[in-house]
PDB file of C-alpha atoms and ligand atoms in Angstrom:
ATOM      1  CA  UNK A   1      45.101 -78.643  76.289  1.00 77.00           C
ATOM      2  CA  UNK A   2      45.154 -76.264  73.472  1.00 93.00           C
ATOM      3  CA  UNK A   3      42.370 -76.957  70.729  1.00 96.00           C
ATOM      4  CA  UNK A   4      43.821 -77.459  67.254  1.00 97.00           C
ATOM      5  CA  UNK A   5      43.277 -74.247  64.617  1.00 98.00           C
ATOM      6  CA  UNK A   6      42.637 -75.519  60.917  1.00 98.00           C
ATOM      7  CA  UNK A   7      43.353 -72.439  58.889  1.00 98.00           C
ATOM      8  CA  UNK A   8      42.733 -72.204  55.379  1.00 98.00           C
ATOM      9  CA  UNK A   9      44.788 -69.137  53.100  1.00 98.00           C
ATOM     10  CA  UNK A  10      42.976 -69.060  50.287  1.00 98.00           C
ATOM     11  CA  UNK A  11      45.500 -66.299  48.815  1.00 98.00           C
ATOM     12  CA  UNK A  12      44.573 -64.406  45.629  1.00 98.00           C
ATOM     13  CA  UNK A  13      42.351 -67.213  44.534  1.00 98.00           C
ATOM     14  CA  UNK A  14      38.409 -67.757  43.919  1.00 95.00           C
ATOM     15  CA  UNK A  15      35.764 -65.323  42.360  1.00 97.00           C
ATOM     16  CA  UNK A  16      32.568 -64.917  43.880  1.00 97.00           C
ATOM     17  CA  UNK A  17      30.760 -68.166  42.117  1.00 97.00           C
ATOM     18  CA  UNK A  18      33.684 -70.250  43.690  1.00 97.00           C
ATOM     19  CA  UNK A  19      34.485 -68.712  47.288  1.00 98.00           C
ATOM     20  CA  UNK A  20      30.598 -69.309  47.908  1.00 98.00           C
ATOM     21  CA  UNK A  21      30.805 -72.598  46.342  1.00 98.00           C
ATOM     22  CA  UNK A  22      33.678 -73.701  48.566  1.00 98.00           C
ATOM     23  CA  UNK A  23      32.440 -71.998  51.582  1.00 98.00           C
ATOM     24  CA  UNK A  24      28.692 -73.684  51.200  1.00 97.00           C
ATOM     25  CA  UNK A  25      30.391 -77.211  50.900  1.00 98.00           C
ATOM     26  CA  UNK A  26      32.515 -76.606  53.856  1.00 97.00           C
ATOM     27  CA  UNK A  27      29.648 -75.663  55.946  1.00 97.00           C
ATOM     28  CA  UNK A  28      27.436 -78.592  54.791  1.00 97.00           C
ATOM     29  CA  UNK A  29      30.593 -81.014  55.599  1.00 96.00           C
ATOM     30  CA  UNK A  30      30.491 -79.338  59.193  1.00 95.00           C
ATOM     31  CA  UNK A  31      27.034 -79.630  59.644  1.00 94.00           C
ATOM     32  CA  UNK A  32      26.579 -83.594  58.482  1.00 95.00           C
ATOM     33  CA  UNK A  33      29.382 -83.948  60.884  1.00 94.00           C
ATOM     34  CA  UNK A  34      27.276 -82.946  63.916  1.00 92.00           C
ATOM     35  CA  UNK A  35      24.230 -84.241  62.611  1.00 92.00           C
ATOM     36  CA  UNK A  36      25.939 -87.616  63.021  1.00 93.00           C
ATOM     37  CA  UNK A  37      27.734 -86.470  66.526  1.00 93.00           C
ATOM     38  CA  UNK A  38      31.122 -86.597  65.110  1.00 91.00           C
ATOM     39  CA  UNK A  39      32.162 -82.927  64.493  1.00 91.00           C
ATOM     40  CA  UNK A  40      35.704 -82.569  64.273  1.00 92.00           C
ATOM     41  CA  UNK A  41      38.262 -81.724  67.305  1.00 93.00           C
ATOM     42  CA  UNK A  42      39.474 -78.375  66.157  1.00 97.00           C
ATOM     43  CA  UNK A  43      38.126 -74.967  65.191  1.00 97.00           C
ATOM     44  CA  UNK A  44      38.100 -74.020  61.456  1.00 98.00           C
ATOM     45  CA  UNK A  45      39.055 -70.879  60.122  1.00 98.00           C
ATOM     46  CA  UNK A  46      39.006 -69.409  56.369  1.00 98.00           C
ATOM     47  CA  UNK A  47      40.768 -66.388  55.217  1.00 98.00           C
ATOM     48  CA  UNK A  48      39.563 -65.459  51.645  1.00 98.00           C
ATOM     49  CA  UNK A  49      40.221 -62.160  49.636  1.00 98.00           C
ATOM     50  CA  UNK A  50      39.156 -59.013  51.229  1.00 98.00           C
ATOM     51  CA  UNK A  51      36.740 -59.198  48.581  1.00 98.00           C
ATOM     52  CA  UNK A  52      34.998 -61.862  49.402  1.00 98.00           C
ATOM     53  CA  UNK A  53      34.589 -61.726  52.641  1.00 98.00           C
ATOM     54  CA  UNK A  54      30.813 -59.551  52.727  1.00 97.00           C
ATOM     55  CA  UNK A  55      29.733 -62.596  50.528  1.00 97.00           C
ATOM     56  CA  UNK A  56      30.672 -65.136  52.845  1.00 98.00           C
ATOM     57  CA  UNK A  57      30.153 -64.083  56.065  1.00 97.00           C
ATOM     58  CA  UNK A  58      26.331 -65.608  57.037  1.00 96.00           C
ATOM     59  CA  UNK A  59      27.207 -68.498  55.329  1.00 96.00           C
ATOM     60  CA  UNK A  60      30.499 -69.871  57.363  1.00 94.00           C
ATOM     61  CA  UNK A  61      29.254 -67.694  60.592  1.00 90.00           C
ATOM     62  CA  UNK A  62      26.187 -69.749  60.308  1.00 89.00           C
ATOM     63  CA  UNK A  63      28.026 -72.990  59.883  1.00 93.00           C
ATOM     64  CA  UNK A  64      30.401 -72.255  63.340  1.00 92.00           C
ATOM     65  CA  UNK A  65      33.398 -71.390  60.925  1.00 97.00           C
ATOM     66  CA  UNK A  66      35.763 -68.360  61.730  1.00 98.00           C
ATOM     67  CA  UNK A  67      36.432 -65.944  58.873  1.00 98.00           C
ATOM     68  CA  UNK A  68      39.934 -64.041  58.594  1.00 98.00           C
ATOM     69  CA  UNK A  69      41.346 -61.627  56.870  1.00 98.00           C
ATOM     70  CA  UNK A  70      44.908 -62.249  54.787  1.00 98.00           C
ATOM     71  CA  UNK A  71      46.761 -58.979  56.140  1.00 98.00           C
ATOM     72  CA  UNK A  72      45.639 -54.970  57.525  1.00 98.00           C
ATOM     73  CA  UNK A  73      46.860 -51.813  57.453  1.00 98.00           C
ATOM     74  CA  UNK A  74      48.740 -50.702  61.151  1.00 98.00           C
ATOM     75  CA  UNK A  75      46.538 -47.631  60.757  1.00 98.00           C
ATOM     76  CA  UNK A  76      42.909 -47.199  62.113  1.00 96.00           C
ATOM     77  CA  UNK A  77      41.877 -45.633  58.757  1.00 97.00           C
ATOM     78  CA  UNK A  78      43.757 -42.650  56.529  1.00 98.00           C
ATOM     79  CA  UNK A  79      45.432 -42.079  53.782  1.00 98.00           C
ATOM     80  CA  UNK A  80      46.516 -45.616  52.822  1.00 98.00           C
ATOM     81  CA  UNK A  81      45.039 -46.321  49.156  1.00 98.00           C
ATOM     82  CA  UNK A  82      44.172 -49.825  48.266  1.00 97.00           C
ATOM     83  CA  UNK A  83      45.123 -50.971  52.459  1.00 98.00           C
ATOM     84  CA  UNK A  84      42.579 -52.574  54.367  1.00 98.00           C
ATOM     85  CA  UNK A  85      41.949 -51.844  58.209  1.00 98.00           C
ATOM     86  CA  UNK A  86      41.617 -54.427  61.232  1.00 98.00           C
ATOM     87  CA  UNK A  87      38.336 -52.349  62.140  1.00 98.00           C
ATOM     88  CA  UNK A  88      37.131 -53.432  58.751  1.00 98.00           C
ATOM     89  CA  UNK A  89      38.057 -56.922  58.703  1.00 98.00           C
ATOM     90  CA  UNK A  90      36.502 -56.953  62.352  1.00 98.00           C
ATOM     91  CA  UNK A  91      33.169 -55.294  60.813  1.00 98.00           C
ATOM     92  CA  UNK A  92      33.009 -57.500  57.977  1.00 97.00           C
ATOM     93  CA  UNK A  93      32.909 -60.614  60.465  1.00 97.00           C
ATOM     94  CA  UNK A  94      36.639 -61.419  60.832  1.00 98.00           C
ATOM     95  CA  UNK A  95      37.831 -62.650  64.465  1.00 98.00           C
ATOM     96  CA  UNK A  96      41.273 -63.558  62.741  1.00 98.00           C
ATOM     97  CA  UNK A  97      43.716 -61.982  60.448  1.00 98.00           C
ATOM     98  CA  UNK A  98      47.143 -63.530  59.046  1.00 98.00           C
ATOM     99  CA  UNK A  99      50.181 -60.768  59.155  1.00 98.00           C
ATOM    100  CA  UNK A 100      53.475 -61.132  58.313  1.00 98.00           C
ATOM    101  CA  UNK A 101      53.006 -63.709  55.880  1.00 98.00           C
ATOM    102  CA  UNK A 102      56.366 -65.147  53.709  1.00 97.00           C
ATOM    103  CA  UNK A 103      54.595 -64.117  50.659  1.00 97.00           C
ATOM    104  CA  UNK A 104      53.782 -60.494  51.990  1.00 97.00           C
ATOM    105  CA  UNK A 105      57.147 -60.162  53.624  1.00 97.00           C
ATOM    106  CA  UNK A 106      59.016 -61.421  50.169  1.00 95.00           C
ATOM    107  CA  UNK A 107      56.214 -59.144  47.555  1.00 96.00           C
ATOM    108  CA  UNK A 108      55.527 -56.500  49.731  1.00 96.00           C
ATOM    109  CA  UNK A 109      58.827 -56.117  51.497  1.00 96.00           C
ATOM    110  CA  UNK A 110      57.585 -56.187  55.051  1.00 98.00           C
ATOM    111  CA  UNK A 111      60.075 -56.272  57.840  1.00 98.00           C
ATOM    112  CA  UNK A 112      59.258 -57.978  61.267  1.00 98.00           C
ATOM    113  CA  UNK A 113      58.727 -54.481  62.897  1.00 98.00           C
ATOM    114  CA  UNK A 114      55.708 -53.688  60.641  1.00 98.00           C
ATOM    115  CA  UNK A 115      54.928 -56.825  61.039  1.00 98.00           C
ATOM    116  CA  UNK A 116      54.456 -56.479  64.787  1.00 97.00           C
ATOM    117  CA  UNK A 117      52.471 -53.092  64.064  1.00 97.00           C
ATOM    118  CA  UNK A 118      50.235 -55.048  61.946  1.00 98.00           C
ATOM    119  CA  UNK A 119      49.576 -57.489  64.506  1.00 97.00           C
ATOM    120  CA  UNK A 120      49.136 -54.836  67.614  1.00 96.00           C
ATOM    121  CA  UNK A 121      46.586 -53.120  65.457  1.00 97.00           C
ATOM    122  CA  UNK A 122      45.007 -56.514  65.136  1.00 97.00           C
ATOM    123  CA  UNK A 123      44.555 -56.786  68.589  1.00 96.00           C
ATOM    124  CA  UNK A 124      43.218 -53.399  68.959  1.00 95.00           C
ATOM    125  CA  UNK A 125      40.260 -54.354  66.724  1.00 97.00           C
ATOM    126  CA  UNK A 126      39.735 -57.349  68.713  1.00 96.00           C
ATOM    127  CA  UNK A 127      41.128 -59.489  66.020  1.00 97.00           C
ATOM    128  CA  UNK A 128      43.656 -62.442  67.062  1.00 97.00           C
ATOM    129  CA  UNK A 129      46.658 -62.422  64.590  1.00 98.00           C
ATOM    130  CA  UNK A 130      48.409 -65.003  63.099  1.00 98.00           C
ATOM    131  CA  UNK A 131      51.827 -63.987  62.965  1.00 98.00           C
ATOM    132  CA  UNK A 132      54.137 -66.035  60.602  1.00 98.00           C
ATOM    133  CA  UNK A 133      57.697 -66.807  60.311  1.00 98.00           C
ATOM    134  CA  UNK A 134      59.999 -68.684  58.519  1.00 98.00           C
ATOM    135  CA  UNK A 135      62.932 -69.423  57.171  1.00 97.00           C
ATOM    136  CA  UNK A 136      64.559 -69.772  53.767  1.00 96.00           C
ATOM    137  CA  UNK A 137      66.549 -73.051  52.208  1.00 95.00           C
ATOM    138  CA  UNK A 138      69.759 -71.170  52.142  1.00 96.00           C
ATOM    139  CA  UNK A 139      69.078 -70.213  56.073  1.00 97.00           C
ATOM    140  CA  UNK A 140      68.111 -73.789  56.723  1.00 96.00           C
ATOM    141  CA  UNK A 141      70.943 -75.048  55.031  1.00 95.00           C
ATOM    142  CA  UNK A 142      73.066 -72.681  56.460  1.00 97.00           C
ATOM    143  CA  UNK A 143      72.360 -73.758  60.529  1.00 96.00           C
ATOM    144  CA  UNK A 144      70.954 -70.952  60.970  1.00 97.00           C
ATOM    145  CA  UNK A 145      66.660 -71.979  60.947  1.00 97.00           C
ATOM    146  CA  UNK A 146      66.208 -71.789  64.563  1.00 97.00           C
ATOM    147  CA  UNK A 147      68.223 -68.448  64.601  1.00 97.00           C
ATOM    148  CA  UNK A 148      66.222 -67.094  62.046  1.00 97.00           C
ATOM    149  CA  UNK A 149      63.104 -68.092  63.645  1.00 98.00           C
ATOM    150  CA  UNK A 150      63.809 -66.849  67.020  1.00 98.00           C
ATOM    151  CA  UNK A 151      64.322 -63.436  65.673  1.00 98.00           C
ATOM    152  CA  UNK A 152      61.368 -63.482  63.994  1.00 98.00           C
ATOM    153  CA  UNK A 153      59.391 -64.346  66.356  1.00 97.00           C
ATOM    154  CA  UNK A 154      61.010 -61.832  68.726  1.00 97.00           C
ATOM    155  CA  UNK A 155      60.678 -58.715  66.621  1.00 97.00           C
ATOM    156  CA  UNK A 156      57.259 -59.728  64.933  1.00 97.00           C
ATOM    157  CA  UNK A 157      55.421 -59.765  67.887  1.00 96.00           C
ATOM    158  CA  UNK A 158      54.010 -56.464  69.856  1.00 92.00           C
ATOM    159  CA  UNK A 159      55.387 -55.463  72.552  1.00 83.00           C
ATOM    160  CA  UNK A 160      52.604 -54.475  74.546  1.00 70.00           C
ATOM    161  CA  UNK A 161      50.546 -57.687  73.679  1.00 64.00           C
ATOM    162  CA  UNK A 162      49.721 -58.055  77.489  1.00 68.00           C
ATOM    163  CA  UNK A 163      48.461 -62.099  77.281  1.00 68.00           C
ATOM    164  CA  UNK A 164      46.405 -61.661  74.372  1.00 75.00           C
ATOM    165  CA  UNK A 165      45.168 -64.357  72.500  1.00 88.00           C
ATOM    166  CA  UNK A 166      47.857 -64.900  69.253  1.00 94.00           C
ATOM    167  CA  UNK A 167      48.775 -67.624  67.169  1.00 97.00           C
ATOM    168  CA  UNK A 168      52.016 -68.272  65.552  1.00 98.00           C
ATOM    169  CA  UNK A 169      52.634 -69.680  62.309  1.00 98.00           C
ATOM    170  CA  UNK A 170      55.299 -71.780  61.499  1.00 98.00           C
ATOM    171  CA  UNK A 171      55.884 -72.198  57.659  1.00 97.00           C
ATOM    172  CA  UNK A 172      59.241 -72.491  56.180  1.00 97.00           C
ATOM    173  CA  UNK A 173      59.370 -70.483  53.234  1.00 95.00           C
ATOM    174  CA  UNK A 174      60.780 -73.475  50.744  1.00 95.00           C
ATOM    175  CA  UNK A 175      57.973 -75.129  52.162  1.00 94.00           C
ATOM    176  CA  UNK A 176      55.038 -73.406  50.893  1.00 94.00           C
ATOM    177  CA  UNK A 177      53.551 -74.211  47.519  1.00 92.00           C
ATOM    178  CA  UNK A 178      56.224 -76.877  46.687  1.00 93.00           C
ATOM    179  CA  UNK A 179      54.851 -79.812  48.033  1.00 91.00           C
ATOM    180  CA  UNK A 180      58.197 -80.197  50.195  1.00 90.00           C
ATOM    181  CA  UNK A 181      57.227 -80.186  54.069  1.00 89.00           C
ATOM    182  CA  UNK A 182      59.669 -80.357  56.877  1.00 90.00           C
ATOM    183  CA  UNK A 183      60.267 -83.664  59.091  1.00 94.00           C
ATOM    184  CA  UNK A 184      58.321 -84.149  61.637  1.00 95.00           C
ATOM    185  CA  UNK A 185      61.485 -84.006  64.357  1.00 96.00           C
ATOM    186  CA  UNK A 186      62.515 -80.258  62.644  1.00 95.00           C
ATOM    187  CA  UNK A 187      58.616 -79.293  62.692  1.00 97.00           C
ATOM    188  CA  UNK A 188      58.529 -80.360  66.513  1.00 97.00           C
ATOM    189  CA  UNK A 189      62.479 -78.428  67.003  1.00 97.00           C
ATOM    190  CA  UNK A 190      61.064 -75.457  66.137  1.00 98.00           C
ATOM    191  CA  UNK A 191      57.710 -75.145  67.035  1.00 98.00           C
ATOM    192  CA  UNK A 192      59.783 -75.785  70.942  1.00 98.00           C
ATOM    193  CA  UNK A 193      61.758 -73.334  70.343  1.00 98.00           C
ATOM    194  CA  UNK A 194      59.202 -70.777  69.237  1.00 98.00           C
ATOM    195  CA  UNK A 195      57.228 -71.627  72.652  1.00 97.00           C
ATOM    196  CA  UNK A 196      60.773 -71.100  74.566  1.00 97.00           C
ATOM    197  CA  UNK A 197      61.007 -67.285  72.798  1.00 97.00           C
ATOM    198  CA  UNK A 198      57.346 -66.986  73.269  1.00 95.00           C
ATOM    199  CA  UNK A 199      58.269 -67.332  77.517  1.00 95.00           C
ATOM    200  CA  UNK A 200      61.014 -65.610  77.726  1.00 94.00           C
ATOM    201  CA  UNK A 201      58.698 -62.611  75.977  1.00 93.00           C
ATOM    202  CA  UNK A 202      54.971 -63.292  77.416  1.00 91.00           C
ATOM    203  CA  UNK A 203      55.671 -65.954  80.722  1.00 91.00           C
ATOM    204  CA  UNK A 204      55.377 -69.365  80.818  1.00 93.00           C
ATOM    205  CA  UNK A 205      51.400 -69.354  81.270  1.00 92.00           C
ATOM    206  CA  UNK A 206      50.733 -67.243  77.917  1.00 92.00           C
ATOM    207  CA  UNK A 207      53.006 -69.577  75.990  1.00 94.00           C
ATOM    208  CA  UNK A 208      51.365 -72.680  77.135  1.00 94.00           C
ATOM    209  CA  UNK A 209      48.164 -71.541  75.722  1.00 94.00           C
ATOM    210  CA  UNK A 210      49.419 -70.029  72.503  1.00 95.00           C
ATOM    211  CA  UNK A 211      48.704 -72.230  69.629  1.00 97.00           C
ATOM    212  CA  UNK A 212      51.704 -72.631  67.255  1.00 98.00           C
ATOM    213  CA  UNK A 213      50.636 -73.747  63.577  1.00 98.00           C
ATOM    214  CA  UNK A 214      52.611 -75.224  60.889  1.00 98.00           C
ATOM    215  CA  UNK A 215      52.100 -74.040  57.351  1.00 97.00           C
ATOM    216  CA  UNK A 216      54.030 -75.589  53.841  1.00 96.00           C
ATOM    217  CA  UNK A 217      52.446 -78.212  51.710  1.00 95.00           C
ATOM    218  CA  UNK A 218      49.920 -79.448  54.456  1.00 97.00           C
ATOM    219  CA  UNK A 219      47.861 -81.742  52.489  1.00 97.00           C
ATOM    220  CA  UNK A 220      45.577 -84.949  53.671  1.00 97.00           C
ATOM    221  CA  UNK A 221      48.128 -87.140  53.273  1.00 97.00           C
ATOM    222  CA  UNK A 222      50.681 -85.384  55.585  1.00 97.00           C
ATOM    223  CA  UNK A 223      48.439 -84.010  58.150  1.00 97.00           C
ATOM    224  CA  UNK A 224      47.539 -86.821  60.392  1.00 97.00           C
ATOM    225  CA  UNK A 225      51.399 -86.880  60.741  1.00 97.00           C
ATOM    226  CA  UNK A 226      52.336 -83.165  61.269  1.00 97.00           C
ATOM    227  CA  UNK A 227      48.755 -82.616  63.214  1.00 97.00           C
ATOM    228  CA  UNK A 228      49.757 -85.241  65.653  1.00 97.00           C
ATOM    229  CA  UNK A 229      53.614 -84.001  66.434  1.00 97.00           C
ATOM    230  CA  UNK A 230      54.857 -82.695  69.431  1.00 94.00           C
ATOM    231  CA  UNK A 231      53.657 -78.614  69.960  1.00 95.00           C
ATOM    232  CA  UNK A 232      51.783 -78.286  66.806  1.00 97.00           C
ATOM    233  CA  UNK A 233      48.650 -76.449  67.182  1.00 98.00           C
ATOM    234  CA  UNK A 234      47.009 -76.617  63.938  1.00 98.00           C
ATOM    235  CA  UNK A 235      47.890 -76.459  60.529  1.00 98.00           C
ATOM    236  CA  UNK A 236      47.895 -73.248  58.117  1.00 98.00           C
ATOM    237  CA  UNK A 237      46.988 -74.524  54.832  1.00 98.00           C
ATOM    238  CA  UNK A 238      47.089 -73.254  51.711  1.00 98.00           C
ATOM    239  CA  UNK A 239      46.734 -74.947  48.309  1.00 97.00           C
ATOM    240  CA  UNK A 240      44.825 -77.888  50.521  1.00 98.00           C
ATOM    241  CA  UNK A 241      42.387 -75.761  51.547  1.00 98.00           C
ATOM    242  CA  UNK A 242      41.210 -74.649  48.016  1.00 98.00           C
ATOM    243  CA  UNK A 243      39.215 -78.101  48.051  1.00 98.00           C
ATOM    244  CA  UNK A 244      36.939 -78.543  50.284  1.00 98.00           C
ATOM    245  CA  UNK A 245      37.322 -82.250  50.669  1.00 98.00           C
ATOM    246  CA  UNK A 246      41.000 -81.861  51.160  1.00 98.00           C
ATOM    247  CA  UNK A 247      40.607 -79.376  53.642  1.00 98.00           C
ATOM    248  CA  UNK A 248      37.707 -81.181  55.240  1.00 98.00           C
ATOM    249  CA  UNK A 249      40.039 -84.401  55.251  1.00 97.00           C
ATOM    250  CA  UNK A 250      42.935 -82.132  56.960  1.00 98.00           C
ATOM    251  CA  UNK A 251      40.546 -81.394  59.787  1.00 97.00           C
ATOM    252  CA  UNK A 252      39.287 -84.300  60.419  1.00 96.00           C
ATOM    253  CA  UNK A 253      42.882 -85.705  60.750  1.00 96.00           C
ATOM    254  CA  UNK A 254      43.349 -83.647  63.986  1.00 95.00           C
ATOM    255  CA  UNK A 255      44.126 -86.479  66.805  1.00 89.00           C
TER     256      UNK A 255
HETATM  257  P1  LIG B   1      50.671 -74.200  50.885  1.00 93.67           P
HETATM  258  O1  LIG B   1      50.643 -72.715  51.505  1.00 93.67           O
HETATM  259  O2  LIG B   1      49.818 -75.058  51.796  1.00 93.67           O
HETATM  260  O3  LIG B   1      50.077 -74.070  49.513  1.00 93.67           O
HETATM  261  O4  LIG B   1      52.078 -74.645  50.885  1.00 93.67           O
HETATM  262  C1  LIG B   1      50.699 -72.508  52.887  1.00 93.67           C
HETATM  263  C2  LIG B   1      50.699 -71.031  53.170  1.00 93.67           C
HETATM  264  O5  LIG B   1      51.331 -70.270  52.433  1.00 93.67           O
HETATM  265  O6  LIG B   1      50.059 -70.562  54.135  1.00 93.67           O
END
């Protein structure tokens, strides 16, 4: 049985006074929880800016709350101005670290084979990645999501991953920010056909443990549907997890 991930992208939002603020009230959330022996089912992430990440490290590492890092640098270190290493997200605390991101491939121009360098750099530091794909409206539209995805998935991932702990994201692009989420029967399509790729490319025991999240407009409303449909893992949230009682509510929806 694979343990639901609730993983909050904060993006490019929150200053100091408000990362702190948001982190604090997630911890004390987590910690009246347990106090009244019902912490919930699933393991909670965060990925903040890079910037933030110093300032909140004792307070969600005290709280049992993983920190993560939005995106790295392939490289160990070099020449690379304003790029951020997996060493460093793994010495500032981080266990996790989002690549490949619709937002970084669409901005920043990535292509799945950096993508996959991103993520086998992640593993070198010890970090898991979270490796997300997706497709567009006009691809959805077109037939061709599952396609899309497949490839994705298939060139995103590195090749000498061994059986590595990773986690797949699932977030179709038109999904994300709009407040439009996908049905639960295509959520549960592709998240299948994700696991198939991921045994044709790791073997059937790797892909039964590899969480698969979904990511687009995951709010508490939605969640207790999408969190309880066939082969999803966990939820990547974005918006939702700017609140902390949203967020809170999204993982405590977890079946
Ligand atoms: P959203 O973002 O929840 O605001 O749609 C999800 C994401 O981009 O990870």
């Amino acid at each position: 049985m694979r343990r639901k991930l609730i993983a909050g992208n904060w993006k490019m939002n929150g200053l100091s006074r408000d990362g702190l603020a948001l982190a604090e009230a997630l911890a004390g959330m987590l910690e009246e929880a347990g106090v009244a022996g019902r912490p919930p089912s699933c393991d909670l992430l965060i990925c903040p800016p890079f910037v933030l990440l110093p300032l909140l490290r004792a307070t969600v590492s005290g709280a049992g709350i993983a920190l993560g890092g939005q995106d790295c640098h392939p490289a160990e270190s070099g020449a690379h101005t304003g790029d951020t290493s997996a060493a460093m997200l793994a010495d500032t605390g981080c266990t996790f670290v989002t690549v490949g991101h619709s937002e970084r491939r669409q901005d920043h121009g990535e292509s799945s084979e950096l993508v996959a360098a991103k993520a086998a750099a992640a593993l070198s530091a010890r970090l898991t990645p979270i490796v997300c794909v997706g497709e567009t409206r006009e691809e959805r539209d077109a037939g061709r999501a599952l396609e899309i995805i497949a490839t994705q998935v298939r060139e995103s991932l590195p090749a000498a991953a061994g059986t590595s702990e990773l986690v797949l994201a699932y977030e179709p692009v038109w999904a994300i920010g709009t407040g439009l989420t996908a049905t639960s029967a295509d959520v549960a399509e592709v998240h299948e056909a994700i696991r198939k790729v991921l045994e044709d490319l790791r073997g059937q025991a790797a892909a039964q443990a590899t969480r698969i999240l979904y990511g687009g407009s995951v709010k508490p409303a939605n969640a207790a549907e999408l969190l309880g449909t066939a082969d999803v893992d966990g939820a990547l949230v974005g918006g939702a997890s700017l609140k902390a009682e949203d967020f809170w509510a999204i993982a405590t929806a977890c079946p």
